[in-house]
Coordinates of C-alpha atoms and ligand atoms in Angstrom, one line a residue:
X1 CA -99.9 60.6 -81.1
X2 CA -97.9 63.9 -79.6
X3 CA -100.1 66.3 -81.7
X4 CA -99.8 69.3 -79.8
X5 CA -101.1 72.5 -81.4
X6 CA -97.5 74.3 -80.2
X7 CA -94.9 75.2 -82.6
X8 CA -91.2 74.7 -81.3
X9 CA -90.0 77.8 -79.9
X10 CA -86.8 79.5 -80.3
X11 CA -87.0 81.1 -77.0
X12 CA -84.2 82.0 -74.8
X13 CA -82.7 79.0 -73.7
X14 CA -83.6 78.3 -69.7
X15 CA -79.9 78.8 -68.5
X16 CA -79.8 82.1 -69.3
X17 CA -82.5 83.7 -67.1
X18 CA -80.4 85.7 -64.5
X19 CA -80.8 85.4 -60.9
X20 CA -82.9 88.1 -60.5
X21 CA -85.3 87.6 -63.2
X22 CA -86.8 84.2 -61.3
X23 CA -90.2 85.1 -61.4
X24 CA -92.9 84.6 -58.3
X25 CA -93.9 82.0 -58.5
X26 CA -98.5 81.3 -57.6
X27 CA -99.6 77.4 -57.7
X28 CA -102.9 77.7 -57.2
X29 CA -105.0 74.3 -56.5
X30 CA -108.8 74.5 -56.9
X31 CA -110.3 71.4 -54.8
X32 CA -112.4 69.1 -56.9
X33 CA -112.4 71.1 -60.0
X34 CA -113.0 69.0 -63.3
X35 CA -111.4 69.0 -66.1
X36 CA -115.2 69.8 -67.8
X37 CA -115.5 72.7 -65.2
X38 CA -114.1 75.6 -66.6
X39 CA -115.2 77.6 -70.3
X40 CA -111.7 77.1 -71.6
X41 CA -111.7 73.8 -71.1
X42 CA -115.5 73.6 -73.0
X43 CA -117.9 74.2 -70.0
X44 CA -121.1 75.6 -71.8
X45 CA -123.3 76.2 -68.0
X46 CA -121.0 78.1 -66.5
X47 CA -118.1 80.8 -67.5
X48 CA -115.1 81.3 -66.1
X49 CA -113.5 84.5 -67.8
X50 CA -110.7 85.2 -65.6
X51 CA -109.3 81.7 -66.2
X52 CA -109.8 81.7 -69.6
X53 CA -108.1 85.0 -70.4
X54 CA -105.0 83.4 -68.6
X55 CA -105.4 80.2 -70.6
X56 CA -105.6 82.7 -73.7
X57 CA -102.6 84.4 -72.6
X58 CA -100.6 81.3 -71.5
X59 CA -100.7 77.9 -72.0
X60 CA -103.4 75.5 -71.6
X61 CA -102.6 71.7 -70.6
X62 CA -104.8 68.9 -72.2
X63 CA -103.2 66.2 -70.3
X64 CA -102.2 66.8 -66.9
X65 CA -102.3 64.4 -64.8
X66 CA -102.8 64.5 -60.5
X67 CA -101.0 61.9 -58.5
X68 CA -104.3 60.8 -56.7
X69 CA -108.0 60.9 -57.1
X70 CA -108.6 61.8 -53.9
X71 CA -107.2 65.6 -52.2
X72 CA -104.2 63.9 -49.1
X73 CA -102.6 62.1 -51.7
X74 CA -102.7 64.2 -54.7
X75 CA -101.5 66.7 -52.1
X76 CA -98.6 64.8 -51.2
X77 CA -97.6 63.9 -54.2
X78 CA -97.7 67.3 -55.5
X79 CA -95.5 68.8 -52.4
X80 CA -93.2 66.3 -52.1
X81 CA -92.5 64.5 -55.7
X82 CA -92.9 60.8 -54.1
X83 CA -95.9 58.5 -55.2
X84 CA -98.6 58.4 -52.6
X85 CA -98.3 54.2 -52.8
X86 CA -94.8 54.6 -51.2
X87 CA -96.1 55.7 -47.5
X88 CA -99.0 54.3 -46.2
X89 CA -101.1 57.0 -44.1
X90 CA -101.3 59.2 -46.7
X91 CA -105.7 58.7 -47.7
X92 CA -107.8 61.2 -47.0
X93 CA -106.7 62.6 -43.4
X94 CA -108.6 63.6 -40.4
X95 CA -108.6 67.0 -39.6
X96 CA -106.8 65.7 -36.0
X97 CA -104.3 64.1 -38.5
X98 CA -100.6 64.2 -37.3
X99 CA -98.4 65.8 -40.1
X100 CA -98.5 63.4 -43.0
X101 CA -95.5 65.1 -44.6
X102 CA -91.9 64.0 -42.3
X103 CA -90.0 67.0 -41.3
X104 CA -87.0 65.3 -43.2
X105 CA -88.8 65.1 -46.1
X106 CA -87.7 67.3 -49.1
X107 CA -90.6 69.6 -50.0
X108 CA -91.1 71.8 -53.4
X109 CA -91.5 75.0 -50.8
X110 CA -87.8 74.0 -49.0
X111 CA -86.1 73.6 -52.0
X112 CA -87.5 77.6 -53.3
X113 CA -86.6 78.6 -50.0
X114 CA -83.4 77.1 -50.8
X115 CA -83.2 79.3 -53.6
X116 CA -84.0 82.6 -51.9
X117 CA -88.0 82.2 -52.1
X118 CA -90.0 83.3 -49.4
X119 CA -92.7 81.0 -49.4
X120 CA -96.3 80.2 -48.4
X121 CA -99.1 77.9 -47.9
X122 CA -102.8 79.2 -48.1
X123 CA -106.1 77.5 -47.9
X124 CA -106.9 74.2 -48.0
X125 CA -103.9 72.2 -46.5
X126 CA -105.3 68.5 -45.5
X127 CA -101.7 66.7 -44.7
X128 CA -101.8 66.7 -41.1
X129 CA -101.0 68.9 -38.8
X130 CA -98.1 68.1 -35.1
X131 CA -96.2 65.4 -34.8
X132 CA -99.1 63.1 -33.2
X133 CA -102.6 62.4 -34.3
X134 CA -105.3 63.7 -32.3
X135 CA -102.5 65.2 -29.4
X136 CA -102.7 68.8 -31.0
X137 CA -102.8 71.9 -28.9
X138 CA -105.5 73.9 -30.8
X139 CA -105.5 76.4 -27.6
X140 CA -101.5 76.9 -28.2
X141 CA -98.9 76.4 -30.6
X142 CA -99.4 72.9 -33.1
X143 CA -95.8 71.5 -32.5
X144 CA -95.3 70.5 -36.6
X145 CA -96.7 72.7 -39.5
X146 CA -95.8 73.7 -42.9
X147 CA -93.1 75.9 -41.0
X148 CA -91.4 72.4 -41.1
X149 CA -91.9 71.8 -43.9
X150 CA -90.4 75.0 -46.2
X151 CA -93.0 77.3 -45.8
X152 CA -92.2 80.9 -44.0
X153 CA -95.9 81.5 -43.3
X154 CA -99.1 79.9 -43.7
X155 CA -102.7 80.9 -43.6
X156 CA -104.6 77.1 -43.7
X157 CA -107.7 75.3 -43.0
X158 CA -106.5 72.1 -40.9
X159 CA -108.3 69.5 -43.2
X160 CA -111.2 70.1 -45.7
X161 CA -114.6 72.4 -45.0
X162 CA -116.7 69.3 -44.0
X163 CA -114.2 68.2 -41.2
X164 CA -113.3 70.0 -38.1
X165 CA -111.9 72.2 -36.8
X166 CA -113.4 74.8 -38.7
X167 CA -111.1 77.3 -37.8
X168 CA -107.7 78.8 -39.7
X169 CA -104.2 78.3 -38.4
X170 CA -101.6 81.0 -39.1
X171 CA -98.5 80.6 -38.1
X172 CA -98.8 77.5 -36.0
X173 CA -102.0 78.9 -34.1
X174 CA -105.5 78.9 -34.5
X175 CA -106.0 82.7 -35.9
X176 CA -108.5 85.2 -34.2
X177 CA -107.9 82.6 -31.3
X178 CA -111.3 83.3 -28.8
X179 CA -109.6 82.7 -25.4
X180 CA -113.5 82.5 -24.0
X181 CA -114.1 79.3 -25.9
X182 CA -111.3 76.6 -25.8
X183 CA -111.1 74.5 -28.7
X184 CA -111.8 70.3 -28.6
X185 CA -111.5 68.1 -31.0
X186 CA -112.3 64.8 -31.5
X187 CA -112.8 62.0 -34.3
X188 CA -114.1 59.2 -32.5
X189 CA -116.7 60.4 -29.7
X190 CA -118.9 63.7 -29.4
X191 CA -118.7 66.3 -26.3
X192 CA -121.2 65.9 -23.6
X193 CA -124.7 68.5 -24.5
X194 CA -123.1 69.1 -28.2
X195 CA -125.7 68.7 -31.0
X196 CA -124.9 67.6 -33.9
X197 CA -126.3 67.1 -37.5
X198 CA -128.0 64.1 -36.8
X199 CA -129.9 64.9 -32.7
X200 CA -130.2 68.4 -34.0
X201 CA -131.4 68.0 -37.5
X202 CA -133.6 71.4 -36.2
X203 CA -130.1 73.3 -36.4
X204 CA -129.2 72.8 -39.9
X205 CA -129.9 76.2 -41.4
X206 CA -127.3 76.8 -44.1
X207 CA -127.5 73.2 -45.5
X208 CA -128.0 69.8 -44.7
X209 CA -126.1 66.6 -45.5
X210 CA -127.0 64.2 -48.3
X211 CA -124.6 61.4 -46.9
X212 CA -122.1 60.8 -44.1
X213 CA -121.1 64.4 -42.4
X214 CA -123.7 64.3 -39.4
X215 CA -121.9 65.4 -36.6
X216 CA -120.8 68.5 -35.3
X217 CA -122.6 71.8 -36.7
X218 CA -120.7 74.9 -37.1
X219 CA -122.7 77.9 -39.3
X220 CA -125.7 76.0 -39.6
X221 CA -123.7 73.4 -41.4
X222 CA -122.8 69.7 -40.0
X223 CA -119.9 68.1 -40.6
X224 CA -117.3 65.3 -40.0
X225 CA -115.6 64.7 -36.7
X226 CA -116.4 66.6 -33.6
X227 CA -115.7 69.8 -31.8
X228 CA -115.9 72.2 -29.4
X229 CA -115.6 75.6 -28.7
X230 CA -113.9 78.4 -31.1
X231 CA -116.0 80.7 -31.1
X232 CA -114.8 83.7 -32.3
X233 CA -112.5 81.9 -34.3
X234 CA -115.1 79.7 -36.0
X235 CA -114.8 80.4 -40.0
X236 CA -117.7 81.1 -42.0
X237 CA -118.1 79.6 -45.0
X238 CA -119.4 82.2 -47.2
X239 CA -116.2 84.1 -46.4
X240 CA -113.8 81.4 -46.7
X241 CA -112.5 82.3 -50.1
X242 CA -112.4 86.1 -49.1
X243 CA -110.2 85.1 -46.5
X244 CA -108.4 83.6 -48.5
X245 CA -107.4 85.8 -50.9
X246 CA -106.6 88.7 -48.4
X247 CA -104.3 86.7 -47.2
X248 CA -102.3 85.7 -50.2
X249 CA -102.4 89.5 -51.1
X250 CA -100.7 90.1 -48.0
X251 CA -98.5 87.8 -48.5
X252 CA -97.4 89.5 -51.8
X253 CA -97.2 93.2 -50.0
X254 CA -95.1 91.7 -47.4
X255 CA -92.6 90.3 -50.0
X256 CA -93.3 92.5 -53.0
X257 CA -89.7 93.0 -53.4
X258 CA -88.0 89.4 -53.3
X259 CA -89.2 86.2 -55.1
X260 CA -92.2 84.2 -53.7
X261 CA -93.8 81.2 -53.5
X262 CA -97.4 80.7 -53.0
X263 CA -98.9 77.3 -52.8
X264 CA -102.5 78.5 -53.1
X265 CA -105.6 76.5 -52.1
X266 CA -109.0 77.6 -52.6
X267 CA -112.0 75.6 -51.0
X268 CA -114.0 75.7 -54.0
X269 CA -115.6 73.4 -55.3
X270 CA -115.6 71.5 -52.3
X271 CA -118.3 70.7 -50.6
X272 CA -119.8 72.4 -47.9
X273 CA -120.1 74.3 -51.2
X274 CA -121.7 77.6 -49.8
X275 CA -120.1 80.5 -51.5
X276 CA -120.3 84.5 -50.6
X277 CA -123.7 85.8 -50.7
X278 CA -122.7 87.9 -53.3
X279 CA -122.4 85.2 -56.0
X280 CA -126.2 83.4 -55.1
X281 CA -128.3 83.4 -57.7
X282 CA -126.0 84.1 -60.6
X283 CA -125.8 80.9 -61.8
X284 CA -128.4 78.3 -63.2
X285 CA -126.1 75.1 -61.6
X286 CA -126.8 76.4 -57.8
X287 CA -124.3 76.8 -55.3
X288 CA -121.9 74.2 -57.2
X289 CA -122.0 76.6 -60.2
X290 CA -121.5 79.6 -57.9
X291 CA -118.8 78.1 -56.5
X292 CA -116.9 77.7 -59.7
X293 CA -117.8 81.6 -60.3
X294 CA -116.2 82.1 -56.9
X295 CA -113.1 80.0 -57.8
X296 CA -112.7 82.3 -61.0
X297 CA -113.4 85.6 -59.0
X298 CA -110.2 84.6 -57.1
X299 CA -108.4 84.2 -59.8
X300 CA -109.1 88.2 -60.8
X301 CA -108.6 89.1 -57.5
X302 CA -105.1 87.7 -57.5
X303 CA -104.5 88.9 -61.2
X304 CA -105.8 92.1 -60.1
X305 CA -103.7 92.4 -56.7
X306 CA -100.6 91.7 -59.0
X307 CA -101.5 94.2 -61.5
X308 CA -101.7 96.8 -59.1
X309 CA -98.0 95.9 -57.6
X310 CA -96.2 95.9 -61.1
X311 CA -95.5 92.2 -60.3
X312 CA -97.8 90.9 -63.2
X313 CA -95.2 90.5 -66.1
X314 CA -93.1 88.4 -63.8
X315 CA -95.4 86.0 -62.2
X316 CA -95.7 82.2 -63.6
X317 CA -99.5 81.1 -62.3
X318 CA -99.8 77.6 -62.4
X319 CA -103.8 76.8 -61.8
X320 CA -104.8 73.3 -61.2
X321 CA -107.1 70.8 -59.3
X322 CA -106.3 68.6 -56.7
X323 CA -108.6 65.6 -58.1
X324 CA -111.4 64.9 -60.2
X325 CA -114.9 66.0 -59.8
X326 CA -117.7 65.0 -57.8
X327 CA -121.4 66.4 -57.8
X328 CA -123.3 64.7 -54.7
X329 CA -120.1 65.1 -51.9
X330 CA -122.6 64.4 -49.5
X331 CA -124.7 68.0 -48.7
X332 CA -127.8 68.3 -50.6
X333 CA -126.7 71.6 -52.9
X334 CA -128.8 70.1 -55.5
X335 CA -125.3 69.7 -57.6
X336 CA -126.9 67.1 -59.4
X337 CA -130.4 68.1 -59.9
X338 CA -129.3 71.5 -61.2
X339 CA -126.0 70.3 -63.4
X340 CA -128.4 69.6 -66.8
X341 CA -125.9 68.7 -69.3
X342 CA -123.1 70.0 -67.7
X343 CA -119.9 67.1 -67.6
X344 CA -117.6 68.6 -65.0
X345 CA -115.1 65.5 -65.8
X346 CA -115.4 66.9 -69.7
X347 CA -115.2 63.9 -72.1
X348 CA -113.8 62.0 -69.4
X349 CA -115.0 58.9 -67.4
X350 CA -115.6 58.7 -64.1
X351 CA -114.7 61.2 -62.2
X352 CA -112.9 62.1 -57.8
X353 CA -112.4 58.8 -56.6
X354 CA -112.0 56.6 -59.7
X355 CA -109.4 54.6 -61.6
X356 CA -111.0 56.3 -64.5
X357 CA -109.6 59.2 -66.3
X358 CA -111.9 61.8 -64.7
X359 CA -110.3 60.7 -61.3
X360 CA -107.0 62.6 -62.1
X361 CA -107.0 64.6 -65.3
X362 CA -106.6 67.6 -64.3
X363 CA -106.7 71.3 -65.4
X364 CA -103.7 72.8 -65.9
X365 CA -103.1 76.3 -67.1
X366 CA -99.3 77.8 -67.1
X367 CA -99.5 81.6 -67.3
X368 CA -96.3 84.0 -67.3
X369 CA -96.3 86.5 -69.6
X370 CA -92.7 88.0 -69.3
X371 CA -92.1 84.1 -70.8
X372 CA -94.4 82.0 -71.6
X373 CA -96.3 82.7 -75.4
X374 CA -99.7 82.5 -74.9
X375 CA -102.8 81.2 -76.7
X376 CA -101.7 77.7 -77.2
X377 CA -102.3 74.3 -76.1
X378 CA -100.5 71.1 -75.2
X379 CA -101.6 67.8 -75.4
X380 CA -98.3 66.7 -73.7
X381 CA -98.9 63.8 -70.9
X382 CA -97.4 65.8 -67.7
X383 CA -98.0 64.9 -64.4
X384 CA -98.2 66.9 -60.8
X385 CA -95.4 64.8 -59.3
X386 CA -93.2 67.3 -61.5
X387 CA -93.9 70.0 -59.7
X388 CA -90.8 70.2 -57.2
X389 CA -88.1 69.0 -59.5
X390 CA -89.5 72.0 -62.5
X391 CA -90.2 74.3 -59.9
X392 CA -86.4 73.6 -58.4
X393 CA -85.5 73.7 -62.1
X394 CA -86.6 77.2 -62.7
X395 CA -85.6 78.5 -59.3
X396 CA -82.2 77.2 -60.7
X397 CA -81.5 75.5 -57.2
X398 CA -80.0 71.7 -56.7
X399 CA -82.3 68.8 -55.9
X400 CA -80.5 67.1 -53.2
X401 CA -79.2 63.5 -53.4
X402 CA -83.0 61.1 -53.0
X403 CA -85.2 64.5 -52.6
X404 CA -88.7 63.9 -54.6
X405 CA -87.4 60.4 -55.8
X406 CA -90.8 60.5 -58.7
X407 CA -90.1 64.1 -59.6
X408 CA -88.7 64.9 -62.5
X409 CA -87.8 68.2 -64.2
X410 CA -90.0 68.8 -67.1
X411 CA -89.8 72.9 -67.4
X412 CA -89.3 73.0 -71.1
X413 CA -92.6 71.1 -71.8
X414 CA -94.2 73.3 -69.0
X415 CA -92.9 76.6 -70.4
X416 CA -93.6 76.0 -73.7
X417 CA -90.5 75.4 -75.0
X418 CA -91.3 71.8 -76.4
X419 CA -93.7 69.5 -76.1
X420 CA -92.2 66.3 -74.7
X421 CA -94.3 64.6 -72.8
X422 CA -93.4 62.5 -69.7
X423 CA -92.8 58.8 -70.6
X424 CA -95.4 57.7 -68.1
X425 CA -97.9 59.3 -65.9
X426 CA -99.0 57.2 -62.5
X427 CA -102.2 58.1 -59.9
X428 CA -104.1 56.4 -57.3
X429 CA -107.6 55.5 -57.1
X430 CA -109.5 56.1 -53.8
X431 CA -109.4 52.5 -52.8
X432 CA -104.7 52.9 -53.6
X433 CA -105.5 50.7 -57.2
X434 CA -102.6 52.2 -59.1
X435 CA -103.1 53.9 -62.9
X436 CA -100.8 54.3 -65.6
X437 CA -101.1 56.2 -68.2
X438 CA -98.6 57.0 -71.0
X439 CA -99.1 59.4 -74.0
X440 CA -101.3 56.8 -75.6
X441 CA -102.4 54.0 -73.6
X442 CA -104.3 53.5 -70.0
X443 CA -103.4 50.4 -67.9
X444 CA -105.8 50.2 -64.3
X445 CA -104.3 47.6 -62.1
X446 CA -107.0 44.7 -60.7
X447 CA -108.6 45.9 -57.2
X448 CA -111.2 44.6 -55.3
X449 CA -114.6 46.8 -55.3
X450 CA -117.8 47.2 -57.4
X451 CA -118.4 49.4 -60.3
X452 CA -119.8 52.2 -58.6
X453 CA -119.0 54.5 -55.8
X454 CA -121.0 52.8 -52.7
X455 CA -121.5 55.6 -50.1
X456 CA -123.3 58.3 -52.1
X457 CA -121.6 59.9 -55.2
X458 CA -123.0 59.0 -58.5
X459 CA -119.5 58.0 -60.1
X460 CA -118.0 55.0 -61.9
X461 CA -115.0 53.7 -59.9
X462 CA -113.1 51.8 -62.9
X463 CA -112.2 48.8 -60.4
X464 CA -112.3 45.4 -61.8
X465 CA -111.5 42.0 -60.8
X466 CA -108.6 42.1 -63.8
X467 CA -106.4 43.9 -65.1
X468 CA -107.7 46.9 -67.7
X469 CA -106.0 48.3 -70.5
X470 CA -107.6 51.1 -73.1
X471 CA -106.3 53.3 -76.2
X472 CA -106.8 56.5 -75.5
X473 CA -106.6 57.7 -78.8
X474 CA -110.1 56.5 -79.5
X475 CA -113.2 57.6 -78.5
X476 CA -115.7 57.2 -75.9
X477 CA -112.6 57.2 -73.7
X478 CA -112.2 53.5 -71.5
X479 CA -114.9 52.9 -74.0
X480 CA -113.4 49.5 -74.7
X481 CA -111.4 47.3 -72.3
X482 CA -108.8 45.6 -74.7
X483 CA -106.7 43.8 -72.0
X484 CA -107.5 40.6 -74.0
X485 CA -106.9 41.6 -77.6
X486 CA -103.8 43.4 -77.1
X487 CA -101.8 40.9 -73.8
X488 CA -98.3 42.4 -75.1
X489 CA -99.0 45.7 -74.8
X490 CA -101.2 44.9 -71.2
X491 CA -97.8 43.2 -70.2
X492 CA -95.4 46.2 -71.4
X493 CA -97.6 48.1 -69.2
X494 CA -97.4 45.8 -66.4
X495 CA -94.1 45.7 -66.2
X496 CA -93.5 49.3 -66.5
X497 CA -95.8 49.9 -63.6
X498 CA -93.7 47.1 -61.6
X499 CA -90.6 49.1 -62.6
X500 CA -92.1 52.0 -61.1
X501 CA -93.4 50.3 -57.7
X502 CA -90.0 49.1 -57.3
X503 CA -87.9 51.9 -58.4
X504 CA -87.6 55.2 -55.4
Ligands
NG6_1 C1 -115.1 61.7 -48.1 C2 -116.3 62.7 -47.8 C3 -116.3 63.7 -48.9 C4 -115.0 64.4 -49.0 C5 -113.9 63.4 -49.2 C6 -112.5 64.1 -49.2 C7 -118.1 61.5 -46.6 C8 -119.3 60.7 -46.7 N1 -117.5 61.9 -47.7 O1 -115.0 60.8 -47.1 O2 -117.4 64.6 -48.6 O3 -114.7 65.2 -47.8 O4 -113.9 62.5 -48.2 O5 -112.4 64.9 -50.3 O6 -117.6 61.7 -45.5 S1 -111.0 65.4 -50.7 O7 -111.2 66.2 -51.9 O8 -110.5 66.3 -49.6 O9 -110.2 64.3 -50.9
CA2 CA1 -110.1 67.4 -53.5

């Protein structure tokens, strides 16, 4: 079933890159991007020419796999090579959210730092911030962040656009602090006189929720949880991902001339999806299409940025999602009125959220060109718990005794070099019902919960009562549930999974 379009490569073997040719090294994370989202990847509505010229150039995954359909696990997962299912606490988090991540924890950005990588987090971060929930100092220093955890500097939104505080934190502090408006926040009760989405319906200028995310408004947007205060400090949407990307390029003049390590996050396609004015209009899918311009803008802005600095040739880009896609996230951006035939989960079911493939297939586009021969494809099953343990790998830097217990180092396959794919691949629905895929084959293990999403999205969860099990060699994929006609395999798979759960 391996029938990858690459041909085995005679390149140099890994162990001989020197020291100083380790290149820089860009994950990039797009939030809620589908596999059906981008042109390379067979988007027809919308085109994405940056990415595609670096999946022309590079390598293009058709079987990546995230750890989680939802962003806090998928996150964790992704940072710290252990399975979201081991540590509870780890769903979709707050934006008061203690640090999810311990500061014992092994992450992928201690062990490059390890290796002589100065190293970064940008954008979108969602795993908690201090070491209590809801006991932050937002007016002084947050007493645990990313710092902590591996990373020399960050530039990060607390949580996700629709939660507050909707303000950046650099370097352990809310940046552009406004010492005229003190910062609150709150999850469970709103500040005396503050309107919100739902008493101030009036104040809802930019756009206005479909479902859920009622409460406080900042930029004529409500959202999730409450706050006060910020003022100058307050983010604006429509400048989110310009922010975002000046700060990652000055990340890369500060450190032009040692390796780095950025873990990238852009916004888009999350929702409040309200990109720069400067992309409105130019595209027929509204502002979920523009967002997805905007996403691919970035891209050439940091292609660009590295162009300009010489450091082009010898920077591996790894672009990915966090999770599947979602249309109606709960702000009416007429995502789903405007998507015609547009499948951002590609020929996938389901979609963020679900046990279904959709849920966690996940771009995944490896770009180097000092190393990596481009213009080909892999249909290799790979997963994003790999990331620490390949990144380690190329860094050529020891994994310490139990770091990222799931990770494993699978450089060769990511590089090019061959096409093995992993032996299993494992994710999380929304509701923690565990997944396992292998090359071929799709087990979903029983959950409680109906067929459908309950609280607003349009999307198939894949829960059922009983165990599932699908080929995935044949088409419409989960087409056919064949738990019954095949038990031996469904066992095989059940015990493999139980192997797993048991295994650290
Ligand atoms: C849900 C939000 C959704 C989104 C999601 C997290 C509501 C009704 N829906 O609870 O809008 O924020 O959480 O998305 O509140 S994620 O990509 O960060 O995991
Ligand atoms: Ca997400």
């Amino acid at each position: 079933m391996v029938k990858s379009s690459l041909p085995l490569l005679g390149l140099l073997p890994l162990a001989t890159l020197a020291q100083e040719q380790r290149p820089n090294i860009i994950l990039l994370v797009a939030d809620d991007l589908g596999y059906g989202d981008l042109s390379c990847y067979g988007a027809t509505r919308v085109s994405t020419p940056t990415v595609d010229s670096l999946a022309a150039h590079g390598l293009r995954f058709t079987n990546m796999h995230a750890c989680a359909s939802t962003s806090t696990p998928s996150r964790y997962a992704m940072l710290t090579g252990m399975y979201p299912f081991r540590r509870p606490g780890t769903d979709v988090a707050a934006g008061n959210a203690g640090a999810i991540i311990q500061k014992d924890q092994v992450t992928v950005a201690k062990l490059l730092q390890q290796a002589g990588y100065a190293t970064a987090a940008i954008g979108k971060w969602h795993l908690g911030l201090g070491t209590q929930t809801a006991m932050q100092d937002w007016n002084g220093e947050i007493d645990l962040t990313p710092r902590d955890l591996g990373f020399d500097y960050h530039y990060i939104m607390a949580a996700t656009a629709d939660r507050v505080p909707c303000v950046y934190l650099e370097q352990g502090r809310v940046a552009n602090f406004d010492p005229q408006a003190p910062i609150e926040v709150s999850y469970k009760k709103n500040f005396e006189g503050e309107p919100t989405g739902r008493t101030h319906p009036e104040l809802l200028t930019k756009l206005r929720p479909s479902h859920g995310h009622d409460q406080t408004i900042v930029n004529g947007i409500s959202r999730i949880g409450f706050m006060k205060g910020g003022g100058q400090a307050l983010w604006r949407d429509e400048s989110i991902a310009d922010s975002i990307v000046s700060h990652a390029i000055g990340f890369m003049d500060r450190h032009r001339e040692e390796p780095f390590f950025m873990y990238l996050c852009t916004n888009d396609v999350h929702v409040p999806r309200l990109p720069h004015e400067r992309f409105r209009g130019l595209s027929p899918m509204g502002l979920r299409g523009e967002a997805i311009l905007q996403f691919d803008w970035t891209v050439a802005q940091l292609t660009q940025a590295l162009k300009e600095r010489g450091l082009d040739k010898n920077t591996l880009i790894l672009i990915t999602s966090d999770n599947g896609p979602v249309l109606d996230d709960g702000y009416d951006d007429k995502a789903v009125e405007l998507a015609g035939d547009h499948a951002p989960g590609g020929p996938w079911r389901g979609g963020k959220y679900s046990a279904f493939e959709a849920g966690s297939v996940v771009p995944f586009i490896v770009y180097w060109p000092e190393s990596v021969k481009g213009g080909r494809t892999s249909d290799a099953l790979t997963s994003l718990i790999d990331v620490p343990a390949t990144l380690a790998a190329l860094a050529q830097t020891e994994m310490p005794e139990g770091a990222a217990p799931d990770s494993e180092d699978h450089l060769s396959t990511w590089l090019g070099r061959d096409r093995h794919p992993r032996r299993f691949a494992v994710s999380m629905a929304s509701n923690r019902s565990l997944v396992l895929r292998t090359q071929r084959y799709k087990y979903i293990s029983p959950s409680k919960g109906g067929p459908m999403i309950t609280w607003g999205p349009e999307i198939e969860t894949g829960y059922r009562a009983t165990p599932q099990l699908y080929d995935l060699s044949r088409k419409p994929y989960e087409g056919k549930d064949l738990a019954d006609k095949k038990p031996r395999k469904l066992r095989e798979m059940e015990e493999l999974l139980e192997e797993i759960r048991e295994g650290e």
